[in-house]
Amino acid sequence: MRRCDLPVTEDIVAVRGGGDLATGVVQKLYRAGIKVVILETACPTAIRRTVSLCTAVTEQSAQVEDMRAQRIATLQECAEVWAAGEIPLLVDETASSLQHVHPNGLVDAILAKKNLGTRADQAPIVIAMGPGFSAPRDAHAVIETMRGHGLGRVIFDGEAMQNTGTPGVIEGRGEQRVLRAPCEGTVTHLSAIGEFLTEGQGVFSVNGSVVTAPFSGVLRGLIAEGIWVPEGMKSADIDPRADSDCNSISDKARALGGAVLEAYLYFRRHQTQEVLL
């Protein structure tokens, strides 16, 4: 069923997750004049931190393009942050605050490849991104996140494609682009996001075990320093293109953001029609 049966409320959308793809979603909603609140974990594991609003968790605030996120301690601070034209971010891993903020929309943009607790009854409009969800059981709509012809497709009945575990290929580089933790432990930076690396250059270390660049390219993403990672966890991303832009939202994030806005406005239109009737 493509319509939402719950009553319309104020245009407030809660977004679970503040990584780079979630940030693309937030931007589309923000520019459309919708009040957005980001719900994040206390220890975000985003790689592309320069374009991820979740960095406000540790930095207290984060600027990405025309958006500024401000960390808040309580939901009562949302109104003040919205009035300043900014985006409140609350540490709330389980989304327990939803019962207090009563958003009209909820977007699961965690991209965990599985459902971490999002339900279709948590808001009048619930949208989930990527595999691990089925519409309309878990959400009113699911967004396809797999690159290709279907990227950004709004699914009203069914699921997104399963994760292949293989990164997109850029100039012939696929799996090589992703650097993973060689063991469990704490991350130490040896290079910085935006830096052009030469093959063999140290990128980061985990408990003294150094991970080097497998080819020359721009360090596009690097997990936060001091964070604990399990063995095999994605911890860095190298782009073979010398002109790689590390400070603007990606094409994929913009596409997914547009899809979420499309889905939200689709259901919003039905809500409005029901009120008029």
C-alpha positions as a Markdown table, in Angstrom:
| # | Residue | x | y | z |
|---|---|---|---|---|
| 1 | Met | 0.0 | 0.0 | 0.0 |
| 2 | Arg | 1.5 | 3.3 | -1.1 |
| 3 | Arg | -0.3 | 5.7 | 1.2 |
| 4 | Cys | 0.3 | 6.5 | 4.8 |
| 5 | Asp | -2.7 | 6.1 | 7.1 |
| 6 | Leu | -1.3 | 8.1 | 10.1 |
| 7 | Pro | -2.3 | 11.8 | 10.5 |
| 8 | Val | -0.2 | 14.7 | 9.2 |
| 9 | Thr | 2.0 | 16.6 | 11.6 |
| 10 | Glu | 4.6 | 19.4 | 11.3 |
| 11 | Asp | 7.3 | 19.0 | 8.6 |
| 12 | Ile | 10.0 | 17.7 | 10.9 |
| 13 | Val | 12.1 | 14.8 | 9.6 |
| 14 | Ala | 14.4 | 12.8 | 11.8 |
| 15 | Val | 17.4 | 11.2 | 10.0 |
| 16 | Arg | 19.1 | 8.2 | 11.6 |
| 17 | Gly | 22.8 | 8.6 | 10.7 |
| 18 | Gly | 25.0 | 11.5 | 9.7 |
| 19 | Gly | 27.6 | 9.8 | 7.4 |
| 20 | Asp | 28.4 | 11.1 | 3.9 |
| 21 | Leu | 25.3 | 9.5 | 2.2 |
| 22 | Ala | 23.0 | 10.6 | 5.0 |
| 23 | Thr | 24.4 | 14.1 | 4.7 |
| 24 | Gly | 23.4 | 14.2 | 1.1 |
| 25 | Val | 19.8 | 13.3 | 2.2 |
| 26 | Val | 19.9 | 16.0 | 4.9 |
| 27 | Gln | 20.9 | 18.6 | 2.3 |
| 28 | Lys | 17.9 | 17.9 | 0.1 |
| 29 | Leu | 15.5 | 18.0 | 2.9 |
| 30 | Tyr | 17.1 | 21.1 | 4.4 |
| 31 | Arg | 17.0 | 23.0 | 1.1 |
| 32 | Ala | 13.4 | 22.1 | 0.7 |
| 33 | Gly | 12.6 | 23.9 | 3.9 |
| 34 | Ile | 12.0 | 20.9 | 6.1 |
| 35 | Lys | 13.2 | 20.9 | 9.7 |
| 36 | Val | 15.7 | 18.1 | 10.1 |
| 37 | Val | 17.2 | 16.5 | 13.2 |
| 38 | Ile | 20.0 | 14.0 | 13.0 |
| 39 | Leu | 20.1 | 11.1 | 15.3 |
| 40 | Glu | 23.6 | 9.6 | 15.7 |
| 41 | Thr | 25.7 | 7.2 | 17.7 |
| 42 | Ala | 28.2 | 8.3 | 20.3 |
| 43 | Cys | 31.0 | 7.0 | 18.2 |
| 44 | Pro | 30.4 | 7.5 | 14.5 |
| 45 | Thr | 32.5 | 5.4 | 12.1 |
| 46 | Ala | 32.1 | 7.5 | 9.0 |
| 47 | Ile | 35.0 | 7.4 | 6.5 |
| 48 | Arg | 34.4 | 10.5 | 4.5 |
| 49 | Arg | 34.4 | 12.7 | 7.5 |
| 50 | Thr | 34.9 | 16.0 | 5.6 |
| 51 | Val | 31.5 | 15.6 | 4.1 |
| 52 | Ser | 29.7 | 14.0 | 7.0 |
| 53 | Leu | 27.7 | 16.1 | 9.5 |
| 54 | Cys | 28.2 | 13.3 | 12.1 |
| 55 | Thr | 31.6 | 14.9 | 12.9 |
| 56 | Ala | 29.5 | 17.3 | 15.1 |
| 57 | Val | 29.4 | 14.5 | 17.7 |
| 58 | Thr | 33.0 | 15.0 | 18.6 |
| 59 | Glu | 33.6 | 18.6 | 17.3 |
| 60 | Gln | 30.3 | 20.0 | 18.6 |
| 61 | Ser | 29.5 | 21.5 | 15.2 |
| 62 | Ala | 30.2 | 20.5 | 11.5 |
| 63 | Gln | 30.0 | 22.4 | 8.3 |
| 64 | Val | 29.3 | 20.7 | 4.9 |
| 65 | Glu | 28.7 | 22.9 | 1.9 |
| 66 | Asp | 25.8 | 25.3 | 2.9 |
| 67 | Met | 24.8 | 23.3 | 6.0 |
| 68 | Arg | 25.9 | 23.6 | 9.6 |
| 69 | Ala | 25.0 | 20.9 | 12.1 |
| 70 | Gln | 25.1 | 21.7 | 15.8 |
| 71 | Arg | 25.3 | 19.0 | 18.5 |
| 72 | Ile | 22.5 | 19.3 | 21.1 |
| 73 | Ala | 22.1 | 17.7 | 24.5 |
| 74 | Thr | 18.3 | 17.7 | 24.6 |
| 75 | Leu | 15.5 | 17.9 | 22.1 |
| 76 | Gln | 14.4 | 21.2 | 23.7 |
| 77 | Glu | 17.3 | 22.8 | 21.9 |
| 78 | Cys | 16.0 | 21.9 | 18.5 |
| 79 | Ala | 13.9 | 25.1 | 18.1 |
| 80 | Glu | 16.8 | 27.4 | 18.8 |
| 81 | Val | 19.1 | 25.6 | 16.3 |
| 82 | Trp | 16.4 | 25.6 | 13.6 |
| 83 | Ala | 15.7 | 29.3 | 14.2 |
| 84 | Ala | 19.4 | 29.9 | 13.5 |
| 85 | Gly | 19.1 | 28.1 | 10.2 |
| 86 | Glu | 21.2 | 25.1 | 11.4 |
| 87 | Ile | 20.6 | 21.4 | 11.9 |
| 88 | Pro | 20.4 | 19.9 | 15.4 |
| 89 | Leu | 22.3 | 16.6 | 16.0 |
| 90 | Leu | 21.4 | 14.4 | 18.9 |
| 91 | Val | 23.3 | 11.4 | 20.1 |
| 92 | Asp | 20.5 | 8.8 | 20.1 |
| 93 | Glu | 21.6 | 5.5 | 18.7 |
| 94 | Thr | 18.3 | 3.7 | 19.4 |
| 95 | Ala | 16.1 | 6.6 | 18.2 |
| 96 | Ser | 14.3 | 6.6 | 21.5 |
| 97 | Ser | 13.8 | 10.4 | 21.2 |
| 98 | Leu | 11.2 | 10.0 | 18.5 |
| 99 | Gln | 8.5 | 9.6 | 21.1 |
| 100 | His | 9.3 | 13.1 | 22.2 |
| 101 | Val | 9.9 | 15.0 | 19.0 |
| 102 | His | 7.0 | 13.4 | 17.0 |
| 103 | Pro | 8.5 | 13.9 | 13.5 |
| 104 | Asn | 6.3 | 13.6 | 10.4 |
| 105 | Gly | 9.1 | 11.7 | 8.7 |
| 106 | Leu | 11.8 | 9.3 | 9.7 |
| 107 | Val | 14.7 | 8.3 | 7.4 |
| 108 | Asp | 17.0 | 5.4 | 8.2 |
| 109 | Ala | 20.2 | 6.5 | 6.5 |
| 110 | Ile | 22.5 | 4.4 | 8.7 |
| 111 | Leu | 23.4 | 2.2 | 5.7 |
| 112 | Ala | 24.2 | -0.8 | 8.0 |
| 113 | Lys | 23.0 | -3.3 | 5.3 |
| 114 | Lys | 20.5 | -4.5 | 8.0 |
| 115 | Asn | 17.7 | -3.1 | 10.0 |
| 116 | Leu | 18.8 | -1.8 | 13.4 |
| 117 | Gly | 15.4 | -1.2 | 14.8 |
| 118 | Thr | 13.5 | 1.1 | 12.4 |
| 119 | Arg | 9.7 | 0.4 | 12.2 |
| 120 | Ala | 7.0 | 1.6 | 9.9 |
| 121 | Asp | 4.9 | 2.8 | 12.9 |
| 122 | Gln | 7.6 | 5.2 | 14.2 |
| 123 | Ala | 6.4 | 8.1 | 12.1 |
| 124 | Pro | 3.7 | 8.9 | 9.6 |
| 125 | Ile | 6.3 | 8.6 | 6.9 |
| 126 | Val | 9.1 | 6.2 | 7.2 |
| 127 | Ile | 11.8 | 5.8 | 4.5 |
| 128 | Ala | 14.7 | 3.4 | 4.7 |
| 129 | Met | 17.8 | 3.3 | 2.5 |
| 130 | Gly | 19.5 | 0.2 | 1.2 |
| 131 | Pro | 19.3 | -3.5 | 1.9 |
| 132 | Gly | 17.8 | -4.9 | 5.1 |
| 133 | Phe | 14.4 | -3.4 | 4.8 |
| 134 | Ser | 11.2 | -4.4 | 3.0 |
| 135 | Ala | 8.4 | -2.0 | 2.1 |
| 136 | Pro | 5.8 | -1.6 | 3.4 |
| 137 | Arg | 6.6 | -4.0 | 6.3 |
| 138 | Asp | 9.6 | -2.1 | 7.7 |
| 139 | Ala | 9.1 | 1.3 | 6.0 |
| 140 | His | 6.6 | 3.0 | 3.7 |
| 141 | Ala | 9.4 | 3.2 | 1.1 |
| 142 | Val | 12.8 | 1.8 | 0.5 |
| 143 | Ile | 15.5 | 3.6 | -1.5 |
| 144 | Glu | 17.8 | 1.6 | -3.9 |
| 145 | Thr | 21.4 | 2.4 | -3.0 |
| 146 | Met | 23.2 | 0.1 | -5.5 |
| 147 | Arg | 25.1 | 2.0 | -8.2 |
| 148 | Gly | 23.7 | 1.4 | -11.6 |
| 149 | His | 20.4 | 2.0 | -13.5 |
| 150 | Gly | 18.3 | 1.6 | -10.4 |
| 151 | Leu | 20.3 | 3.9 | -8.1 |
| 152 | Gly | 17.8 | 6.2 | -6.2 |
| 153 | Arg | 14.7 | 4.2 | -7.2 |
| 154 | Val | 11.8 | 4.5 | -4.7 |
| 155 | Ile | 10.5 | 1.0 | -3.8 |
| 156 | Phe | 7.0 | 0.9 | -2.4 |
| 157 | Asp | 6.7 | -2.9 | -2.4 |
| 158 | Gly | 9.8 | -5.0 | -1.9 |
| 159 | Glu | 13.4 | -4.6 | -1.0 |
| 160 | Ala | 16.6 | -3.0 | -2.3 |
| 161 | Met | 19.3 | -5.1 | -4.0 |
| 162 | Gln | 21.5 | -7.1 | -1.6 |
| 163 | Asn | 25.0 | -5.7 | -0.8 |
| 164 | Thr | 27.7 | -7.2 | -3.0 |
| 165 | Gly | 30.5 | -6.0 | -0.7 |
| 166 | Thr | 32.4 | -4.7 | -3.7 |
| 167 | Pro | 33.1 | -1.0 | -3.9 |
| 168 | Gly | 32.4 | 0.9 | -7.1 |
| 169 | Val | 35.2 | 0.9 | -9.7 |
| 170 | Ile | 37.0 | 4.2 | -10.3 |
| 171 | Glu | 39.6 | 4.2 | -13.1 |
| 172 | Gly | 40.0 | 0.4 | -12.8 |
| 173 | Arg | 40.3 | 0.4 | -9.0 |
| 174 | Gly | 37.6 | -1.3 | -7.0 |
| 175 | Glu | 38.3 | -3.3 | -3.9 |
| 176 | Gln | 41.8 | -1.9 | -3.8 |
| 177 | Arg | 40.4 | 1.5 | -3.0 |
| 178 | Val | 39.2 | 0.4 | 0.4 |
| 179 | Leu | 41.7 | 0.0 | 3.2 |
| 180 | Arg | 40.7 | -2.2 | 6.1 |
| 181 | Ala | 41.9 | -2.6 | 9.6 |
| 182 | Pro | 44.6 | -5.3 | 9.8 |
| 183 | Cys | 43.7 | -6.2 | 13.3 |
| 184 | Glu | 41.4 | -5.0 | 16.1 |
| 185 | Gly | 42.6 | -2.0 | 18.1 |
| 186 | Thr | 42.9 | 1.8 | 18.1 |
| 187 | Val | 43.4 | 3.8 | 14.9 |
| 188 | Thr | 46.3 | 6.3 | 14.6 |
| 189 | His | 46.5 | 8.6 | 11.5 |
| 190 | Leu | 49.6 | 8.7 | 9.4 |
| 191 | Ser | 48.1 | 10.8 | 6.6 |
| 192 | Ala | 45.2 | 13.3 | 6.3 |
| 193 | Ile | 42.1 | 13.4 | 4.2 |
| 194 | Gly | 42.7 | 15.3 | 1.0 |
| 195 | Glu | 46.4 | 14.4 | 0.9 |
| 196 | Phe | 47.8 | 12.9 | -2.3 |
| 197 | Leu | 49.5 | 9.6 | -1.4 |
| 198 | Thr | 52.2 | 7.7 | -3.2 |
| 199 | Glu | 52.1 | 3.9 | -3.5 |
| 200 | Gly | 53.5 | 2.4 | -0.3 |
| 201 | Gln | 52.9 | 5.5 | 1.9 |
| 202 | Gly | 51.6 | 4.9 | 5.4 |
| 203 | Val | 47.9 | 5.8 | 5.7 |
| 204 | Phe | 47.0 | 4.7 | 9.2 |
| 205 | Ser | 48.0 | 2.2 | 11.8 |
| 206 | Val | 46.1 | -0.1 | 14.2 |
| 207 | Asn | 48.0 | -0.9 | 17.4 |
| 208 | Gly | 51.2 | -0.2 | 15.5 |
| 209 | Ser | 50.4 | -2.3 | 12.4 |
| 210 | Val | 50.7 | 0.1 | 9.5 |
| 211 | Val | 48.4 | 0.1 | 6.5 |
| 212 | Thr | 49.9 | 1.6 | 3.3 |
| 213 | Ala | 48.5 | 2.9 | 0.1 |
| 214 | Pro | 48.3 | 0.2 | -2.5 |
| 215 | Phe | 48.5 | 2.8 | -5.3 |
| 216 | Ser | 48.9 | 6.5 | -5.7 |
| 217 | Gly | 45.9 | 8.7 | -5.2 |
| 218 | Val | 44.0 | 11.1 | -3.0 |
| 219 | Leu | 43.0 | 9.9 | 0.5 |
| 220 | Arg | 39.3 | 10.6 | 0.2 |
| 221 | Gly | 38.2 | 9.0 | 3.5 |
| 222 | Leu | 39.8 | 8.1 | 6.8 |
| 223 | Ile | 38.0 | 6.9 | 10.0 |
| 224 | Ala | 38.4 | 9.1 | 13.1 |
| 225 | Glu | 41.7 | 8.8 | 15.0 |
| 226 | Gly | 41.5 | 7.1 | 18.4 |
| 227 | Ile | 38.5 | 5.0 | 17.4 |
| 228 | Trp | 38.5 | 1.3 | 18.2 |
| 229 | Val | 38.0 | -0.9 | 15.1 |
| 230 | Pro | 37.6 | -4.7 | 14.7 |
| 231 | Glu | 39.8 | -6.6 | 12.2 |
| 232 | Gly | 38.7 | -6.1 | 8.6 |
| 233 | Met | 36.6 | -3.0 | 9.2 |
| 234 | Lys | 36.6 | -0.4 | 6.4 |
| 235 | Ser | 38.8 | 2.4 | 7.7 |
| 236 | Ala | 40.0 | 4.4 | 4.7 |
| 237 | Asp | 39.2 | 5.1 | 1.0 |
| 238 | Ile | 41.7 | 6.1 | -1.7 |
| 239 | Asp | 40.6 | 7.8 | -5.0 |
| 240 | Pro | 43.0 | 7.2 | -7.9 |
| 241 | Arg | 41.9 | 10.5 | -9.5 |
| 242 | Ala | 44.4 | 13.3 | -8.7 |
| 243 | Asp | 41.5 | 15.9 | -8.8 |
| 244 | Ser | 39.3 | 14.1 | -6.4 |
| 245 | Asp | 37.1 | 16.5 | -4.4 |
| 246 | Cys | 37.1 | 15.6 | -0.7 |
| 247 | Asn | 35.0 | 18.6 | 0.4 |
| 248 | Ser | 31.8 | 18.3 | -1.5 |
| 249 | Ile | 28.9 | 15.9 | -1.4 |
| 250 | Ser | 29.2 | 13.0 | -3.9 |
| 251 | Asp | 27.0 | 12.3 | -6.9 |
| 252 | Lys | 25.7 | 9.2 | -5.2 |
| 253 | Ala | 24.8 | 11.1 | -2.0 |
| 254 | Arg | 23.0 | 13.7 | -4.0 |
| 255 | Ala | 21.1 | 11.1 | -6.0 |
| 256 | Leu | 20.0 | 9.3 | -2.8 |
| 257 | Gly | 19.0 | 12.6 | -1.2 |
| 258 | Gly | 16.8 | 13.4 | -4.2 |
| 259 | Ala | 15.1 | 10.0 | -3.9 |
| 260 | Val | 14.4 | 10.4 | -0.2 |
| 261 | Leu | 12.9 | 13.9 | -0.9 |
| 262 | Glu | 10.8 | 12.5 | -3.7 |
| 263 | Ala | 9.4 | 9.7 | -1.5 |
| 264 | Tyr | 8.7 | 12.1 | 1.4 |
| 265 | Leu | 6.9 | 14.6 | -0.9 |
| 266 | Tyr | 4.9 | 11.7 | -2.5 |
| 267 | Phe | 3.5 | 10.7 | 0.9 |
| 268 | Arg | 3.2 | 14.3 | 2.1 |
| 269 | Arg | 0.9 | 15.0 | -0.9 |
| 270 | His | -1.3 | 12.1 | 0.1 |
| 271 | Gln | -1.4 | 13.4 | 3.6 |
| 272 | Thr | -2.5 | 16.8 | 2.4 |
| 273 | Gln | -5.2 | 15.4 | 0.2 |
| 274 | Glu | -6.6 | 13.4 | 3.1 |
| 275 | Val | -6.8 | 16.5 | 5.3 |
| 276 | Leu | -8.6 | 18.5 | 2.5 |
| 277 | Leu | -11.1 | 15.7 | 2.1 |
